[in-house]
Amino acid sequence: MILRFVSFLILLWIIGFAWFAIDLPRPAPDEAQTGSVVVLTGGAGRIDRALDIVGSKAADRLLISGVDRDVKPKELAAEYEHAGDLFDCCIDLGFQAVDTRSNALEIARWASRRGDKSVRLVTSDWHMRRARLELERAMPPDVEILSDAVHTQPSLGTLFVEYNKYLMRRLAALAGV
């Protein structure tokens, strides 16, 4: 009986992993409007996507969460030269976050101060499910979250690690942690 139960759990894990790896989240429509856009640092194309959204006026303001404390705003603006004017008017940098969970807390505090009723979350496709889970837990329930995944080509190892992190956070959330 124990062997059957363990086999059943392994089968569930395999099916879940296949779903996780095959059905990665997709980008949101470019024309979708939100009060602000938030992007988690750490992956190629994320900040570029968020800058494009703010530049197209699909959101009023941008928070780049998880910026290294040593990075100066002017240095970041120079890295993304096509958005120099946006850094003066429409972009905030968050220096407090060090992981996905603290990203969500930083974003929730920022959005709350702004009074946002909707935010567009930009991160890599393989990271979106866990990032959204953390953000949903940190934000008030009346704030709408629009997922906007940046397409990547993740390795099997990246998907394996991220799937297990996602499962652990889901279990922790069920336990109230």
GROMACS .gro file of N, CA and C in nm, residues 9-81:
model
  219
    9LEU      N    1   0.230   0.945  -0.586
    9LEU     CA    2   0.289   1.079  -0.567
    9LEU      C    3   0.393   1.110  -0.674
   10ILE      N    4   0.475   1.011  -0.707
   10ILE     CA    5   0.577   1.031  -0.812
   10ILE      C    6   0.509   1.055  -0.946
   11LEU      N    7   0.404   0.981  -0.975
   11LEU     CA    8   0.330   1.000  -1.100
   11LEU      C    9   0.270   1.141  -1.105
   12LEU      N   10   0.211   1.187  -0.995
   12LEU     CA   11   0.157   1.324  -0.989
   12LEU      C   12   0.267   1.427  -1.013
   13TRP      N   13   0.383   1.405  -0.952
   13TRP     CA   14   0.495   1.498  -0.970
   13TRP      C   15   0.537   1.502  -1.117
   14ILE      N   16   0.547   1.387  -1.182
   14ILE     CA   17   0.588   1.380  -1.322
   14ILE      C   18   0.487   1.451  -1.412
   15ILE      N   19   0.359   1.426  -1.390
   15ILE     CA   20   0.255   1.492  -1.470
   15ILE      C   21   0.260   1.643  -1.448
   16GLY      N   22   0.275   1.683  -1.323
   16GLY     CA   23   0.285   1.826  -1.292
   16GLY      C   24   0.406   1.891  -1.356
   17PHE      N   25   0.518   1.823  -1.353
   17PHE     CA   26   0.639   1.877  -1.415
   17PHE      C   27   0.621   1.889  -1.566
   18ALA      N   28   0.560   1.789  -1.629
   18ALA     CA   29   0.535   1.796  -1.773
   18ALA      C   30   0.448   1.916  -1.806
   19TRP      N   31   0.341   1.936  -1.729
   19TRP     CA   32   0.254   2.053  -1.749
   19TRP      C   33   0.335   2.182  -1.731
   20PHE      N   34   0.413   2.189  -1.625
   20PHE     CA   35   0.491   2.309  -1.594
   20PHE      C   36   0.588   2.342  -1.709
   21ALA      N   37   0.653   2.241  -1.763
   21ALA     CA   38   0.755   2.262  -1.867
   21ALA      C   39   0.694   2.289  -2.005
   22ILE      N   40   0.582   2.227  -2.036
   22ILE     CA   41   0.523   2.241  -2.169
   22ILE      C   42   0.439   2.367  -2.181
   23ASP      N   43   0.365   2.400  -2.078
   23ASP     CA   44   0.271   2.512  -2.085
   23ASP      C   45   0.325   2.634  -2.009
   24LEU      N   46   0.436   2.688  -2.056
   24LEU     CA   47   0.494   2.806  -1.991
   24LEU      C   48   0.405   2.927  -2.016
   25PRO      N   49   0.394   3.017  -1.917
   25PRO     CA   50   0.313   3.139  -1.937
   25PRO      C   51   0.362   3.219  -2.058
   26ARG      N   52   0.271   3.298  -2.112
   26ARG     CA   53   0.299   3.375  -2.234
   26ARG      C   54   0.293   3.525  -2.206
   27PRO      N   55   0.342   3.605  -2.301
   27PRO     CA   56   0.332   3.750  -2.284
   27PRO      C   57   0.187   3.796  -2.287
   28ALA      N   58   0.161   3.905  -2.217
   28ALA     CA   59   0.027   3.966  -2.220
   28ALA      C   60   0.016   4.049  -2.347
   29PRO      N   61  -0.105   4.078  -2.391
   29PRO     CA   62  -0.121   4.165  -2.508
   29PRO      C   63  -0.058   4.302  -2.483
   30ASP      N   64   0.007   4.355  -2.585
   30ASP     CA   65   0.074   4.484  -2.571
   30ASP      C   66  -0.021   4.596  -2.533
   31GLU      N   67  -0.145   4.589  -2.582
   31GLU     CA   68  -0.241   4.697  -2.559
   31GLU      C   69  -0.309   4.690  -2.422
   32ALA      N   70  -0.286   4.584  -2.345
   32ALA     CA   71  -0.349   4.571  -2.213
   32ALA      C   72  -0.300   4.683  -2.122
   33GLN      N   73  -0.394   4.756  -2.063
   33GLN     CA   74  -0.363   4.870  -1.977
   33GLN      C   75  -0.362   4.828  -1.829
   34THR      N   76  -0.264   4.878  -1.755
   34THR     CA   77  -0.259   4.861  -1.610
   34THR      C   78  -0.211   4.992  -1.549
   35GLY      N   79  -0.232   5.007  -1.419
   35GLY     CA   80  -0.188   5.129  -1.352
   35GLY      C   81  -0.036   5.141  -1.352
   36SER      N   82   0.030   5.028  -1.335
   36SER     CA   83   0.177   5.030  -1.335
   36SER      C   84   0.228   4.896  -1.383
   37VAL      N   85   0.357   4.893  -1.407
   37VAL     CA   86   0.424   4.769  -1.446
   37VAL      C   87   0.539   4.747  -1.348
   38VAL      N   88   0.557   4.622  -1.309
   38VAL     CA   89   0.666   4.586  -1.218
   38VAL      C   90   0.747   4.476  -1.283
   39VAL      N   91   0.878   4.485  -1.270
   39VAL     CA   92   0.965   4.387  -1.332
   39VAL      C   93   1.065   4.337  -1.228
   40LEU      N   94   1.087   4.207  -1.229
   40LEU     CA   95   1.185   4.147  -1.140
   40LEU      C   96   1.316   4.134  -1.215
   41THR      N   97   1.424   4.181  -1.157
   41THR     CA   98   1.554   4.173  -1.222
   41THR      C   99   1.602   4.028  -1.222
   42GLY      N  100   1.700   4.000  -1.304
   42GLY     CA  101   1.761   3.868  -1.300
   42GLY      C  102   1.754   3.788  -1.428
   43GLY      N  103   1.687   3.837  -1.530
   43GLY     CA  104   1.678   3.761  -1.653
   43GLY      C  105   1.683   3.850  -1.775
   44ALA      N  106   1.737   3.798  -1.881
   44ALA     CA  107   1.750   3.874  -2.005
   44ALA      C  108   1.613   3.910  -2.061
   45GLY      N  109   1.600   4.031  -2.109
   45GLY     CA  110   1.479   4.076  -2.175
   45GLY      C  111   1.371   4.129  -2.084
   46ARG      N  112   1.383   4.109  -1.955
   46ARG     CA  113   1.277   4.151  -1.862
   46ARG      C  114   1.265   4.304  -1.858
   47ILE      N  115   1.375   4.372  -1.834
   47ILE     CA  116   1.370   4.518  -1.822
   47ILE      C  117   1.335   4.581  -1.956
   48ASP      N  118   1.387   4.526  -2.064
   48ASP     CA  119   1.352   4.577  -2.197
   48ASP      C  120   1.202   4.569  -2.221
   49ARG      N  121   1.141   4.457  -2.184
   49ARG     CA  122   0.996   4.440  -2.202
   49ARG      C  123   0.921   4.543  -2.119
   50ALA      N  124   0.960   4.563  -1.995
   50ALA     CA  125   0.892   4.659  -1.909
   50ALA      C  126   0.907   4.802  -1.962
   51LEU      N  127   1.025   4.835  -2.012
   51LEU     CA  128   1.047   4.969  -2.068
   51LEU      C  129   0.960   4.991  -2.192
   52ASP      N  130   0.945   4.888  -2.273
   52ASP     CA  131   0.858   4.898  -2.390
   52ASP      C  132   0.713   4.926  -2.349
   53ILE      N  133   0.669   4.863  -2.243
   53ILE     CA  134   0.531   4.881  -2.195
   53ILE      C  135   0.509   5.024  -2.148
   54VAL      N  136   0.601   5.075  -2.068
   54VAL     CA  137   0.589   5.213  -2.019
   54VAL      C  138   0.603   5.311  -2.135
   55GLY      N  139   0.694   5.284  -2.227
   55GLY     CA  140   0.713   5.370  -2.343
   55GLY      C  141   0.591   5.376  -2.433
   56SER      N  142   0.514   5.267  -2.436
   56SER     CA  143   0.393   5.265  -2.520
   56SER      C  144   0.271   5.318  -2.446
   57LYS      N  145   0.290   5.362  -2.322
   57LYS     CA  146   0.182   5.420  -2.239
   57LYS      C  147   0.077   5.316  -2.197
   58ALA      N  148   0.114   5.188  -2.198
   58ALA     CA  149   0.022   5.085  -2.149
   58ALA      C  150   0.020   5.080  -1.996
   59ALA      N  151   0.113   5.153  -1.933
   59ALA     CA  152   0.118   5.169  -1.788
   59ALA      C  153   0.183   5.303  -1.760
   60ASP      N  154   0.145   5.363  -1.648
   60ASP     CA  155   0.195   5.497  -1.614
   60ASP      C  156   0.334   5.496  -1.552
   61ARG      N  157   0.364   5.393  -1.474
   61ARG     CA  158   0.486   5.395  -1.396
   61ARG      C  159   0.545   5.254  -1.391
   62LEU      N  160   0.676   5.248  -1.370
   62LEU     CA  161   0.749   5.121  -1.366
   62LEU      C  162   0.830   5.112  -1.238
   63LEU      N  163   0.823   4.995  -1.174
   63LEU     CA  164   0.913   4.962  -1.063
   63LEU      C  165   1.003   4.850  -1.110
   64ILE      N  166   1.133   4.873  -1.102
   64ILE     CA  167   1.232   4.767  -1.127
   64ILE      C  168   1.270   4.716  -0.989
   65SER      N  169   1.225   4.598  -0.954
   65SER     CA  170   1.245   4.542  -0.821
   65SER      C  171   1.367   4.451  -0.817
   66GLY      N  172   1.441   4.461  -0.708
   66GLY     CA  173   1.558   4.375  -0.690
   66GLY      C  174   1.685   4.429  -0.751
   67VAL      N  175   1.693   4.562  -0.764
   67VAL     CA  176   1.813   4.624  -0.821
   67VAL      C  177   1.926   4.615  -0.718
   68ASP      N  178   2.044   4.581  -0.762
   68ASP     CA  179   2.160   4.574  -0.674
   68ASP      C  180   2.186   4.711  -0.612
   69ARG      N  181   2.219   4.711  -0.485
   69ARG     CA  182   2.240   4.837  -0.412
   69ARG      C  183   2.354   4.922  -0.470
   70ASP      N  184   2.447   4.859  -0.540
   70ASP     CA  185   2.560   4.933  -0.597
   70ASP      C  186   2.526   5.001  -0.729
   71VAL      N  187   2.413   4.967  -0.788
   71VAL     CA  188   2.373   5.024  -0.917
   71VAL      C  189   2.317   5.164  -0.896
   72LYS      N  190   2.367   5.258  -0.971
   72LYS     CA  191   2.318   5.396  -0.966
   72LYS      C  192   2.214   5.414  -1.077
   73PRO      N  193   2.109   5.494  -1.051
   73PRO     CA  194   2.006   5.514  -1.153
   73PRO      C  195   2.061   5.560  -1.288
   74LYS      N  196   2.161   5.646  -1.286
   74LYS     CA  197   2.218   5.694  -1.413
   74LYS      C  198   2.289   5.581  -1.489
   75GLU      N  199   2.351   5.490  -1.415
   75GLU     CA  200   2.417   5.375  -1.479
   75GLU      C  201   2.313   5.286  -1.547
   76LEU      N  202   2.203   5.262  -1.477
   76LEU     CA  203   2.098   5.179  -1.534
   76LEU      C  204   2.036   5.246  -1.655
   77ALA      N  205   2.015   5.377  -1.647
   77ALA     CA  206   1.960   5.452  -1.761
   77ALA      C  207   2.055   5.444  -1.880
   78ALA      N  208   2.186   5.449  -1.855
   78ALA     CA  209   2.283   5.440  -1.964
   78ALA      C  210   2.281   5.302  -2.029
   79GLU      N  211   2.255   5.200  -1.951
   79GLU     CA  212   2.248   5.063  -2.003
   79GLU      C  213   2.131   5.047  -2.100
   80TYR      N  214   2.023   5.120  -2.073
   80TYR     CA  215   1.903   5.114  -2.157
   80TYR      C  216   1.881   5.252  -2.218
   81GLU      N  217   1.970   5.291  -2.305
   81GLU     CA  218   1.972   5.429  -2.356
   81GLU      C  219   1.844   5.470  -2.428
   0.00000   0.00000   0.00000
